[in-house]
Amino acid sequence: MTARQLIQVINPNTSLAMTETIGAAARAVAGPGTEIIAVCPSQGVPSIEGHFDEAVAAIGVLEQIKAGREQGVSGHVIACFGDPGLLAARELAQGPVIGIAEAAMHMATMVATRFSIVTTLPRTVIIARHLLQQYGFEHHCAALHAIDLPVLALEDGTGLAQEKVREGCIQAKRQDGSGAIVLGCGGMATLARELTLELGIPVIDGVGAAVKMVESLVALGLSTSKYGDLDYPVRKTLSGQFASLKLE
Amino acid sequence: MTARQLIQVINPNTSLAMTETIGAAARAVAGPGTEIIAVCPSQGVPSIEGHFDEAVAAIGVLEQIKAGREQGVSGHVIACFGDPGLLAARELAQGPVIGIAEAAMHMATMVATRFSIVTTLPRTVIIARHLLQQYGFEHHCAALHAIDLPVLALEDGTGLAQEKVREGCIQAKRQDGSGAIVLGCGGMATLARELTLELGIPVIDGVGAAVKMVESLVALGLSTSKYGDLDYPVRKTLSGQFASLKLE
Amino acid sequence: MTARQLIQVINPNTSLAMTETIGAAARAVAGPGTEIIAVCPSQGVPSIEGHFDEAVAAIGVLEQIKAGREQGVSGHVIACFGDPGLLAARELAQGPVIGIAEAAMHMATMVATRFSIVTTLPRTVIIARHLLQQYGFEHHCAALHAIDLPVLALEDGTGLAQEKVREGCIQAKRQDGSGAIVLGCGGMATLARELTLELGIPVIDGVGAAVKMVESLVALGLSTSKYGDLDYPVRKTLSGQFASLKLE
Amino acid sequence: MTARQLIQVINPNTSLAMTETIGAAARAVAGPGTEIIAVCPSQGVPSIEGHFDEAVAAIGVLEQIKAGREQGVSGHVIACFGDPGLLAARELAQGPVIGIAEAAMHMATMVATRFSIVTTLPRTVIIARHLLQQYGFEHHCAALHAIDLPVLALEDGTGLAQEKVREGCIQAKRQDGSGAIVLGCGGMATLARELTLELGIPVIDGVGAAVKMVESLVALGLSTSKYGDLDYPVRKTLSGQFASLKLE
Amino acid sequence: MTARQLIQVINPNTSLAMTETIGAAARAVAGPGTEIIAVCPSQGVPSIEGHFDEAVAAIGVLEQIKAGREQGVSGHVIACFGDPGLLAARELAQGPVIGIAEAAMHMATMVATRFSIVTTLPRTVIIARHLLQQYGFEHHCAALHAIDLPVLALEDGTGLAQEKVREGCIQAKRQDGSGAIVLGCGGMATLARELTLELGIPVIDGVGAAVKMVESLVALGLSTSKYGDLDYPVRKTLSGQFASLKLE
Amino acid sequence: MTARQLIQVINPNTSLAMTETIGAAARAVAGPGTEIIAVCPSQGVPSIEGHFDEAVAAIGVLEQIKAGREQGVSGHVIACFGDPGLLAARELAQGPVIGIAEAAMHMATMVATRFSIVTTLPRTVIIARHLLQQYGFEHHCAALHAIDLPVLALEDGTGLAQEKVREGCIQAKRQDGSGAIVLGCGGMATLARELTLELGIPVIDGVGAAVKMVESLVALGLSTSKYGDLDYPVRKTLSGQFASLKLE
C-alpha cells in the first residue's frame, strides 16, 4: 500500500488545457504513494456536450485504458462528468475504473441527505439524469442546474464560467435546500475546495473523488470483477481503425 | 405516405451474412412504399457481445447514420439488441432512429401484460437489463434467458443456435408464464414468425418491429426532436479518424 | 399486408361530432390498405372526464370490440386518452387493441428524451399520471398541463379550446424543456400536425399513433396474446344488460 | 361514534352464496354500533376472474354505491380482491369507499415486513400485481400464489378449494419467509381466523379489514375527498342503461 | 371485541403537556370499549426534531412498550411523526404497534389520490420523506411543507404555531392540488377536525388514525407477526442502562 | 494529508473480541498517516441481530461519536452491517461518518454490475434490504444469503461460521451470477482478502471499505454537511441517562 502506484486520469476530450486542469486537481489530492498520469486521446472531440460527443470520446477512453494497462497503471479515472465508456472501459481494464460523475455522486450521498448538481450546457442535464437513474441516486438528487455556458468556457481565462458556477452553487444551496453540491464537469475540478469553504457545505469535484476511490480500491485489493458481465471482451477481429484496441 | 421512402437498417456489426439476414427480415415486413437499405460498418467488430463491442459499434452506427442522411433516407433502424449508440445517432440524424430492442420491448407491452427475453451469451443479459430500466419496462419483463451461444452461431448454418432459441422460448413460456417473448438478437429476426405460430404466443423480432415503427413515425410526420437534448451535435472540430463524422 | 384490412377506431364517449373528428384523424394517417371504421357506443357518457365516466365508457368499448370482432376487423383503437377498458378489451378481442394514451406515450419516448402532456380538465391529470406509472413512463414525462376546459369545448366550434391547447403546448415547451408534447384528448387529434409545424417539435396525437401501431402489429403477424392473463374471458353467464357482451 | 351506522358491503359478483359468505364475515368483525348491509348487483357476472369480468362488475358496484348512498349508509366496502371500480365508486360516493385488496394489503404492511398473497386462478395474479404497484406495496409483497381453482369453487360445498387455500398458505409461509399472508378473494373471508391460528402468523381477510377501515374513517370524521380528482362526476347526460347511475 | 381493552399511546418525547394533548386526541376517537393510556418516557428529549432526537426517543419508546406489555395492553401507538423505533418496538411487543406517520399516510391514500404533509421544522422533512419511501407512498405524496417553528411552539399557548399550521394547510390545498392533508406532528392532533371542516378536505391526524388502526387489528385478531423478521429479540445480555429493556 | 490523523472505528456491539477483529481489519488497510482507534460501547448488546438490537446499539454509537469527537478524530466508522444510528451519528459528528454496509455496497457497484450479500441470521436480511432501498442499490443487488448462524459464532474459534461464509460466497457466485460479494457482518472483515483470492471475484468487507472512504473524504476536505438535515442536534435538555450525549 505504501508502494508507488500509478493512477491514470483520462480526460476523454482532446483539450490539453483541460487535461492539465484535471491532472492538477488529481495531483492535489493524490496520496503520497500515488503518481498521477493525466492523458487525453490524440483524436476525438475538444469538449463533450452531448451523446454524440460521448460516443466519440468513448473510443479515446478505450485507447487510453489500453495504453494505461500496458504502462502498468493500478487504476483509471474517466474524467468527464458523463462517465463516457465506463462499462466498456471496465471490460478492457484489469484494474479498477472510476468515472467522475459516479465518484462525486456516491460521495455526495455520504455527506448529505440530498445533493444538487451544477453543470455546463442544459443539454448535458439529461446525461446526468440518466446516470442518477443507473447508479441508483434519483432520490438523492434534489435538482440539476445548468450555467448555460459551453465546457470550454471554463478554459477561456476570463473567469466568467467560474463565476457562473459559483452563482449556480449559491442558488442551488438556497433554492433546493441541498446539503451538498456536485460539480458537473471535469473542468470545474479546481473550484471545489474554495467553494466548499465559501458556501460552508461540501462542494464535490469528481476528479478528486475518483482518484481517492481508485486508491481505496487498490489498497483494499479490489478490482473490476472479471467474472461475468465485465470480463475481458470476447476475443474477435477488430477491423480498421479499431484494430489497435485489441488486447494481446 | 404512398410516396416511395428509404429506410436504412444498420447492422452495427461487420458480419455481411448477418446484414443480409437482417435486411431480409426488414424487407419481409416493409410496407409497399418502403425500400430497405441494409448496411453495416466497414470497420468494427464482427459481433456484439458486451459493452466494449458496443462502444466500437456505436462509431460504425454513427458513420452509417451520416451516410444514410446524405442518401436522403426517411429514417434509421439500429439492428443490434443493445441499441448501441441510439441517443448519439438521434443527435446526428434528421429522421427518426429506432433501436430493435426498444421497438420489440415497446410492442411486447402492447400484446401481453408481461414478456420474457431470449438472448445469446449470458453477458449480454446485463445490457438488456439496463435497457429495460432506461425504457421503463423493468416491471413488464418477467425474466431474461441466455442460450449461451455466441451471436455468430446464428450464422454458422448448422441450425443449432436456432434450435436453442426455440427451446429457450418454449422454456420461457412454461416457466415464466409470460404472454409474449422478445428475441434478443438481430440475428434471430427470421425466427419470429414461425415461433409465433409454433408457440401460439407473440414472439417478437425487433428488426421488423423497428421498421414498422419508423414507417409509422414518418407517416405521422414525427421525427427526432431537435429541441434540446437531441439537437444536432454542437459544432466542433472532430479530429483524426472521427473527422468524417462531422455534419456539413 | 397489401390486402385490405379494417381497423376499428372506438370513441368511448357518445359524441358523434367527436367520433367524426377522431375518424377523420385516423383516416388521415391510415395506410393505403387500411379502411377505418369509426364508431361510438350507443349508450354511455357524452364525454369522459373522470373515473366514473371511464367505468361507464368501458362497457361501451367492450360492446364495440365485440361488434368489431364480428365484423372481422383486424384490430381496434380505444380513442380516449384514459385508455378506458384497455385490458378488458384485450381479453375480448382477437386482434390487437391499442389505447391512444398508450400509443402517444410510447412514440413520444422514441423521438425525445422527455415529453409533456397537455390535457383538458385538471381532474383528468390523475388518470394520465396512473397510466404513466402503469406503462413505465413516469421518468419520461416532465410535466402534465390542463387547459381547464371540458372535453366537449373542443367540439363547440368557437376554437377557444384549440387556442388554449396551442398556448398550453407553447408553455409546456418553454417551461418544461421537453422535446415533445403529447396531446391528452382524442378530441385534439386534428391539431397535432399544425402544432408540430408551428412549435418545431413533435406534438403527438394518440389517434394517429394508435392506428399506425395497430397496422404495424398486424403487418408483423402479432396480436394480443391469448396465453394467460389476456386470454378470452372465462365462460360464464352474463346476466341482464351485459348478456349481449358474451362471446359465442 | 356510538350512534348506529350502516356500512354497505358490496359483493361485485352476482353470486348470492358468496354475498352471504362475505356478509357473515363482515358482521363477525363489525363494531357494536355498526349494521352491515351485504348486497350484490342484480346483473353482471357470477364471479370475477379477469379484466373483462371486472369491467362488467364495476357497473354493478356503481349501482350499489348509488343505492347505498340513497339509503344513507356511512361507508362502502368493495368486496372483490381486484377492487373493481374503486376510484369511480369514490367519485360517486359521499362516504368512504374501501376495497378489500387495498385494506388487506395496507394492514399486512403493519404487522409484517413482507407478505405473500394466495389467490384463485393464475390469471387473477396480474390484477393483484397491478394493485400492488398502484398502492405502493411492490416491495412489501414477497410472492403471489394461485391455487388454480375458479372463484366459485369456494362455494361448491366440497371444501376442496378451502383445503387448497390452506395448503397455499402453508407453502407461502415456508417458501417465501413472509410474516403475513393476504387472502386474495372475498370468498376466502371466513378462513382467515382459523388459518391465523393454525399457521401462527397473521392471515388477513380483506372483507373484515375493509369493514374496520370504513368504521375507522367514519369515527375520525374522514371521508372521500371531494376536492379535485375524486369530486362527484361532472354532471352530464347518461344515456340508455346507464341513466339510472346518475346522481340527482 | 366489546370487551374492555387498553391501548397504550406513547409520546416518545418527555413533554407532559404534549402527552396530554396526544392522550386527549386519542380518547376523542377511541371506541366505547377502549381505554387509552397516554405515557411518555421518564428520560429522553423534550421534543423530536431530527435523527439524533429520534435515536434517543427510540429507547424511551422501547421502555414504554415493555411497560405496556407488562400491563397487558392490547396494542401500542408511537405518537411522533417520525415513527421512531417502530420496527424495534414491533419486535418487543406482543400486540400490534402502529406509528402515527404510518397510520395517517395509509389513511390519506384511501380518501384522496394524492396528499400533502404539513410539518414543523424543515429538518424533519427528510424524515417524512424517508418514511414515504419505506412505506411505499412516494407517488401518493404531492408535497411536504414546513411551518418553520419548533415542535414545542405547539404547546406554548400563544396559538401562533396552530395558526401557521392552518395557513400551511390552506397553502398546500391551493398549491399542490392535493385532496387531503396529513398533519406532520403529534402535537397537531387536536387541529384535525376543525381544519377538516374549515378546508372541506380530509385533514388527517395520525394519533387518531393510529388508535383506530390498533383497534381494528385487535378486533380482527391480527397482531405483529412473530414469524421471522419481527420475532422477539434474540435473547442476550443487555448491559448497563439497557438491562431493564430485557424481556423476561 | 500526510499529517497524522485518527479514525475512530466503532463496533456498535459490546463484544471485545469482535472489536479487536474489526480493529485489526481496519488497521490492515489504513493509510500510512492514519491511526485507527477501535472502540465499542461500554453498555448495550453483545451482538446485533435485529431492529431492537440496533436501537440499543445506536445509543452506544452516539456515545462513542461524542467521545471520538472530543478526542479530535478526523472521522468515524460504524462497524455493524445495519449501519445503526448512521444519520443520528452524522448529526452529532463534525467529521464524516461512514457505515460499513454503505461503504461495501457503494464499492461493490463500482467493480461489478451486480453483487450478492452473504450475512448471518435470516432476520438480518430485512435490515440489509431496507438499506439497499435507502441507498439506491435495490437493482444492483442480485440476492441476499444468510448462513443461519448468529453473529457471535464468528468469534467462537471453531471456524465453522467462517466455513459457512465461504460456502455462502461460493454458492452466491454460482447461483446469482453476481460479479462481487458483500460480506454482511463486521465480524467477517478478515475473510475478505482470502475469499477474493479463492473465488477470483471481489469479496468486499465493509470495515476496510469504510476506513478508506473516511480517509478519502478527509483528504478531499469533505465532511458531513452541517447545512440543513444533518446539522448538529437542536439544543435541548437531554434528561437521565442521555444527559451525557449532549454536545457542549
JSON list of C-alpha atoms in Angstrom, two decimals, chain D residues 1-2 27-32 87 90 96-98 102-103 105-107 109-114 133-137 140 173-174 177-180 193 196 200-205 208-209 212-213 215-230, chain E residues 1-2 27-32 87 90 96-98 102-103 105-107 109-114 133-137 140 173-174 177-180 193 196 200-205 208-209 212-213 215-230:
[
{"chain": "D", "resi": 1, "resn": "MET", "atom": "CA", "xyz": [-69.39, 7.21, 17.21]},
{"chain": "D", "resi": 2, "resn": "THR", "atom": "CA", "xyz": [-71.60, 5.07, 19.36]},
{"chain": "D", "resi": 27, "resn": "ARG", "atom": "CA", "xyz": [-70.75, -8.99, 10.58]},
{"chain": "D", "resi": 28, "resn": "ALA", "atom": "CA", "xyz": [-68.31, -11.13, 12.52]},
{"chain": "D", "resi": 29, "resn": "VAL", "atom": "CA", "xyz": [-65.93, -8.20, 12.94]},
{"chain": "D", "resi": 30, "resn": "ALA", "atom": "CA", "xyz": [-68.26, -5.19, 12.82]},
{"chain": "D", "resi": 31, "resn": "GLY", "atom": "CA", "xyz": [-68.31, -2.94, 15.86]},
{"chain": "D", "resi": 32, "resn": "PRO", "atom": "CA", "xyz": [-71.30, -2.80, 18.21]},
{"chain": "D", "resi": 87, "resn": "LEU", "atom": "CA", "xyz": [-61.88, 5.19, -7.96]},
{"chain": "D", "resi": 90, "resn": "ARG", "atom": "CA", "xyz": [-65.15, 7.09, -4.73]},
{"chain": "D", "resi": 96, "resn": "PRO", "atom": "CA", "xyz": [-65.51, 6.47, 2.34]},
{"chain": "D", "resi": 97, "resn": "VAL", "atom": "CA", "xyz": [-65.14, 3.53, -0.05]},
{"chain": "D", "resi": 98, "resn": "ILE", "atom": "CA", "xyz": [-62.60, 0.82, 0.69]},
{"chain": "D", "resi": 102, "resn": "GLU", "atom": "CA", "xyz": [-56.45, -2.40, -0.52]},
{"chain": "D", "resi": 103, "resn": "ALA", "atom": "CA", "xyz": [-57.49, -2.91, 3.09]},
{"chain": "D", "resi": 105, "resn": "MET", "atom": "CA", "xyz": [-52.55, -5.09, 1.80]},
{"chain": "D", "resi": 106, "resn": "HIS", "atom": "CA", "xyz": [-52.35, -1.98, 3.96]},
{"chain": "D", "resi": 107, "resn": "MET", "atom": "CA", "xyz": [-52.90, -3.97, 7.15]},
{"chain": "D", "resi": 109, "resn": "THR", "atom": "CA", "xyz": [-47.63, -4.00, 5.94]},
{"chain": "D", "resi": 110, "resn": "MET", "atom": "CA", "xyz": [-48.36, -3.03, 9.54]},
{"chain": "D", "resi": 111, "resn": "VAL", "atom": "CA", "xyz": [-47.96, -6.47, 11.06]},
{"chain": "D", "resi": 112, "resn": "ALA", "atom": "CA", "xyz": [-45.11, -7.88, 8.97]},
{"chain": "D", "resi": 113, "resn": "THR", "atom": "CA", "xyz": [-42.18, -6.60, 6.94]},
{"chain": "D", "resi": 114, "resn": "ARG", "atom": "CA", "xyz": [-43.25, -8.62, 3.90]},
{"chain": "D", "resi": 133, "resn": "GLN", "atom": "CA", "xyz": [-47.90, -1.18, -7.88]},
{"chain": "D", "resi": 134, "resn": "GLN", "atom": "CA", "xyz": [-50.75, 1.33, -7.65]},
{"chain": "D", "resi": 135, "resn": "TYR", "atom": "CA", "xyz": [-50.95, 1.20, -3.86]},
{"chain": "D", "resi": 136, "resn": "GLY", "atom": "CA", "xyz": [-47.18, 1.35, -3.38]},
{"chain": "D", "resi": 137, "resn": "PHE", "atom": "CA", "xyz": [-46.61, -2.14, -1.99]},
{"chain": "D", "resi": 140, "resn": "HIS", "atom": "CA", "xyz": [-43.72, -5.33, 0.59]},
{"chain": "D", "resi": 173, "resn": "LYS", "atom": "CA", "xyz": [-45.09, -19.23, 4.75]},
{"chain": "D", "resi": 174, "resn": "ARG", "atom": "CA", "xyz": [-42.38, -21.81, 4.22]},
{"chain": "D", "resi": 177, "resn": "GLY", "atom": "CA", "xyz": [-40.44, -16.47, 4.56]},
{"chain": "D", "resi": 178, "resn": "SER", "atom": "CA", "xyz": [-43.25, -13.93, 4.67]},
{"chain": "D", "resi": 179, "resn": "GLY", "atom": "CA", "xyz": [-44.50, -12.83, 8.06]},
{"chain": "D", "resi": 180, "resn": "ALA", "atom": "CA", "xyz": [-48.13, -12.49, 6.92]},
{"chain": "D", "resi": 193, "resn": "ARG", "atom": "CA", "xyz": [-59.21, -16.59, 11.70]},
{"chain": "D", "resi": 196, "resn": "THR", "atom": "CA", "xyz": [-54.18, -17.32, 11.56]},
{"chain": "D", "resi": 200, "resn": "GLY", "atom": "CA", "xyz": [-49.27, -18.83, 13.78]},
{"chain": "D", "resi": 201, "resn": "ILE", "atom": "CA", "xyz": [-48.95, -15.80, 11.53]},
{"chain": "D", "resi": 202, "resn": "PRO", "atom": "CA", "xyz": [-51.48, -13.15, 10.52]},
{"chain": "D", "resi": 203, "resn": "VAL", "atom": "CA", "xyz": [-53.62, -14.45, 7.65]},
{"chain": "D", "resi": 204, "resn": "ILE", "atom": "CA", "xyz": [-55.59, -11.44, 6.53]},
{"chain": "D", "resi": 205, "resn": "ASP", "atom": "CA", "xyz": [-59.06, -11.31, 5.01]},
{"chain": "D", "resi": 208, "resn": "GLY", "atom": "CA", "xyz": [-63.00, -7.74, 7.68]},
{"chain": "D", "resi": 209, "resn": "ALA", "atom": "CA", "xyz": [-60.08, -5.38, 7.15]},
{"chain": "D", "resi": 212, "resn": "LYS", "atom": "CA", "xyz": [-62.80, -1.90, 10.16]},
{"chain": "D", "resi": 213, "resn": "MET", "atom": "CA", "xyz": [-61.17, 0.66, 7.88]},
{"chain": "D", "resi": 215, "resn": "GLU", "atom": "CA", "xyz": [-65.53, 2.24, 10.66]},
{"chain": "D", "resi": 216, "resn": "SER", "atom": "CA", "xyz": [-62.23, 3.92, 11.49]},
{"chain": "D", "resi": 217, "resn": "LEU", "atom": "CA", "xyz": [-62.58, 6.62, 8.86]},
{"chain": "D", "resi": 218, "resn": "VAL", "atom": "CA", "xyz": [-66.14, 7.34, 9.91]},
{"chain": "D", "resi": 219, "resn": "ALA", "atom": "CA", "xyz": [-65.14, 7.56, 13.56]},
{"chain": "D", "resi": 220, "resn": "LEU", "atom": "CA", "xyz": [-62.39, 10.01, 12.61]},
{"chain": "D", "resi": 221, "resn": "GLY", "atom": "CA", "xyz": [-64.78, 12.19, 10.63]},
{"chain": "D", "resi": 222, "resn": "LEU", "atom": "CA", "xyz": [-62.84, 11.44, 7.44]},
{"chain": "D", "resi": 223, "resn": "SER", "atom": "CA", "xyz": [-64.41, 10.72, 4.11]},
{"chain": "D", "resi": 224, "resn": "THR", "atom": "CA", "xyz": [-63.56, 10.58, 0.43]},
{"chain": "D", "resi": 225, "resn": "SER", "atom": "CA", "xyz": [-62.13, 13.96, -0.55]},
{"chain": "D", "resi": 226, "resn": "LYS", "atom": "CA", "xyz": [-64.44, 15.86, -2.83]},
{"chain": "D", "resi": 227, "resn": "TYR", "atom": "CA", "xyz": [-61.71, 18.33, -3.74]},
{"chain": "D", "resi": 228, "resn": "GLY", "atom": "CA", "xyz": [-60.24, 17.66, -7.15]},
{"chain": "D", "resi": 229, "resn": "ASP", "atom": "CA", "xyz": [-59.66, 14.17, -8.51]},
{"chain": "D", "resi": 230, "resn": "LEU", "atom": "CA", "xyz": [-62.44, 12.36, -6.63]},
{"chain": "E", "resi": 1, "resn": "MET", "atom": "CA", "xyz": [-64.50, -7.22, 20.79]},
{"chain": "E", "resi": 2, "resn": "THR", "atom": "CA", "xyz": [-66.88, -5.45, 23.10]},
{"chain": "E", "resi": 27, "resn": "ARG", "atom": "CA", "xyz": [-59.54, 9.47, 23.77]},
{"chain": "E", "resi": 28, "resn": "ALA", "atom": "CA", "xyz": [-61.66, 11.65, 21.47]},
{"chain": "E", "resi": 29, "resn": "VAL", "atom": "CA", "xyz": [-61.76, 8.92, 18.84]},
{"chain": "E", "resi": 30, "resn": "ALA", "atom": "CA", "xyz": [-61.37, 5.74, 20.87]},
{"chain": "E", "resi": 31, "resn": "GLY", "atom": "CA", "xyz": [-64.19, 3.22, 20.63]},
{"chain": "E", "resi": 32, "resn": "PRO", "atom": "CA", "xyz": [-66.54, 2.57, 23.55]},
{"chain": "E", "resi": 87, "resn": "LEU", "atom": "CA", "xyz": [-39.63, -1.92, 13.91]},
{"chain": "E", "resi": 90, "resn": "ARG", "atom": "CA", "xyz": [-42.69, -4.44, 16.92]},
{"chain": "E", "resi": 96, "resn": "PRO", "atom": "CA", "xyz": [-49.79, -4.53, 17.21]},
{"chain": "E", "resi": 97, "resn": "VAL", "atom": "CA", "xyz": [-47.68, -1.36, 17.17]},
{"chain": "E", "resi": 98, "resn": "ILE", "atom": "CA", "xyz": [-48.66, 1.50, 14.89]},
{"chain": "E", "resi": 102, "resn": "GLU", "atom": "CA", "xyz": [-47.71, 5.40, 9.08]},
{"chain": "E", "resi": 103, "resn": "ALA", "atom": "CA", "xyz": [-51.39, 5.47, 10.10]},
{"chain": "E", "resi": 105, "resn": "MET", "atom": "CA", "xyz": [-50.26, 8.23, 5.42]},
{"chain": "E", "resi": 106, "resn": "HIS", "atom": "CA", "xyz": [-52.11, 4.95, 4.88]},
{"chain": "E", "resi": 107, "resn": "MET", "atom": "CA", "xyz": [-55.48, 6.57, 5.57]},
{"chain": "E", "resi": 109, "resn": "THR", "atom": "CA", "xyz": [-54.21, 7.21, 0.36]},
{"chain": "E", "resi": 110, "resn": "MET", "atom": "CA", "xyz": [-57.72, 5.84, 0.91]},
{"chain": "E", "resi": 111, "resn": "VAL", "atom": "CA", "xyz": [-59.57, 9.15, 0.82]},
{"chain": "E", "resi": 112, "resn": "ALA", "atom": "CA", "xyz": [-57.60, 11.01, -1.85]},
{"chain": "E", "resi": 113, "resn": "THR", "atom": "CA", "xyz": [-55.42, 10.23, -4.85]},
{"chain": "E", "resi": 114, "resn": "ARG", "atom": "CA", "xyz": [-52.61, 12.44, -3.54]},
{"chain": "E", "resi": 133, "resn": "GLN", "atom": "CA", "xyz": [-40.19, 5.74, 0.61]},
{"chain": "E", "resi": 134, "resn": "GLN", "atom": "CA", "xyz": [-40.19, 2.95, 3.20]},
{"chain": "E", "resi": 135, "resn": "TYR", "atom": "CA", "xyz": [-43.99, 2.69, 3.34]},
{"chain": "E", "resi": 136, "resn": "GLY", "atom": "CA", "xyz": [-44.41, 2.86, -0.44]},
{"chain": "E", "resi": 137, "resn": "PHE", "atom": "CA", "xyz": [-46.13, 6.25, -0.68]},
{"chain": "E", "resi": 140, "resn": "HIS", "atom": "CA", "xyz": [-49.00, 9.45, -3.32]},
{"chain": "E", "resi": 173, "resn": "LYS", "atom": "CA", "xyz": [-54.52, 22.67, -0.71]},
{"chain": "E", "resi": 174, "resn": "ARG", "atom": "CA", "xyz": [-54.20, 25.54, -3.15]},
{"chain": "E", "resi": 177, "resn": "GLY", "atom": "CA", "xyz": [-54.00, 20.41, -5.60]},
{"chain": "E", "resi": 178, "resn": "SER", "atom": "CA", "xyz": [-53.90, 17.61, -3.03]},
{"chain": "E", "resi": 179, "resn": "GLY", "atom": "CA", "xyz": [-57.18, 16.09, -1.95]},
{"chain": "E", "resi": 180, "resn": "ALA", "atom": "CA", "xyz": [-56.05, 15.51, 1.64]},
{"chain": "E", "resi": 193, "resn": "ARG", "atom": "CA", "xyz": [-61.31, 18.02, 12.98]},
{"chain": "E", "resi": 196, "resn": "THR", "atom": "CA", "xyz": [-61.19, 19.24, 8.03]},
{"chain": "E", "resi": 200, "resn": "GLY", "atom": "CA", "xyz": [-63.50, 20.99, 3.27]},
{"chain": "E", "resi": 201, "resn": "ILE", "atom": "CA", "xyz": [-60.95, 18.24, 2.69]},
{"chain": "E", "resi": 202, "resn": "PRO", "atom": "CA", "xyz": [-59.72, 15.47, 4.97]},
{"chain": "E", "resi": 203, "resn": "VAL", "atom": "CA", "xyz": [-57.01, 16.82, 7.29]},
{"chain": "E", "resi": 204, "resn": "ILE", "atom": "CA", "xyz": [-55.61, 13.76, 8.98]},
{"chain": "E", "resi": 205, "resn": "ASP", "atom": "CA", "xyz": [-54.12, 13.44, 12.44]},
{"chain": "E", "resi": 208, "resn": "GLY", "atom": "CA", "xyz": [-56.47, 9.29, 15.96]},
{"chain": "E", "resi": 209, "resn": "ALA", "atom": "CA", "xyz": [-55.68, 7.28, 12.85]},
{"chain": "E", "resi": 212, "resn": "LYS", "atom": "CA", "xyz": [-58.35, 3.26, 15.16]},
{"chain": "E", "resi": 213, "resn": "MET", "atom": "CA", "xyz": [-55.83, 1.11, 13.34]},
{"chain": "E", "resi": 215, "resn": "GLU", "atom": "CA", "xyz": [-58.48, -1.15, 17.48]},
{"chain": "E", "resi": 216, "resn": "SER", "atom": "CA", "xyz": [-59.11, -2.57, 14.02]},
{"chain": "E", "resi": 217, "resn": "LEU", "atom": "CA", "xyz": [-56.23, -5.02, 14.14]},
{"chain": "E", "resi": 218, "resn": "VAL", "atom": "CA", "xyz": [-57.24, -6.19, 17.60]},
{"chain": "E", "resi": 219, "resn": "ALA", "atom": "CA", "xyz": [-60.85, -6.66, 16.51]},
{"chain": "E", "resi": 220, "resn": "LEU", "atom": "CA", "xyz": [-59.63, -8.72, 13.56]},
{"chain": "E", "resi": 221, "resn": "GLY", "atom": "CA", "xyz": [-57.48, -10.91, 15.75]},
{"chain": "E", "resi": 222, "resn": "LEU", "atom": "CA", "xyz": [-54.35, -9.69, 13.98]},
{"chain": "E", "resi": 223, "resn": "SER", "atom": "CA", "xyz": [-51.12, -8.81, 15.67]},
{"chain": "E", "resi": 224, "resn": "THR", "atom": "CA", "xyz": [-47.47, -8.25, 14.90]},
{"chain": "E", "resi": 225, "resn": "SER", "atom": "CA", "xyz": [-46.16, -11.35, 13.18]},
{"chain": "E", "resi": 226, "resn": "LYS", "atom": "CA", "xyz": [-43.72, -13.25, 15.33]},
{"chain": "E", "resi": 227, "resn": "TYR", "atom": "CA", "xyz": [-42.55, -15.34, 12.39]},
{"chain": "E", "resi": 228, "resn": "GLY", "atom": "CA", "xyz": [-39.22, -14.19, 11.05]},
{"chain": "E", "resi": 229, "resn": "ASP", "atom": "CA", "xyz": [-38.18, -10.57, 10.86]},
{"chain": "E", "resi": 230, "resn": "LEU", "atom": "CA", "xyz": [-40.26, -9.21, 13.76]}
]
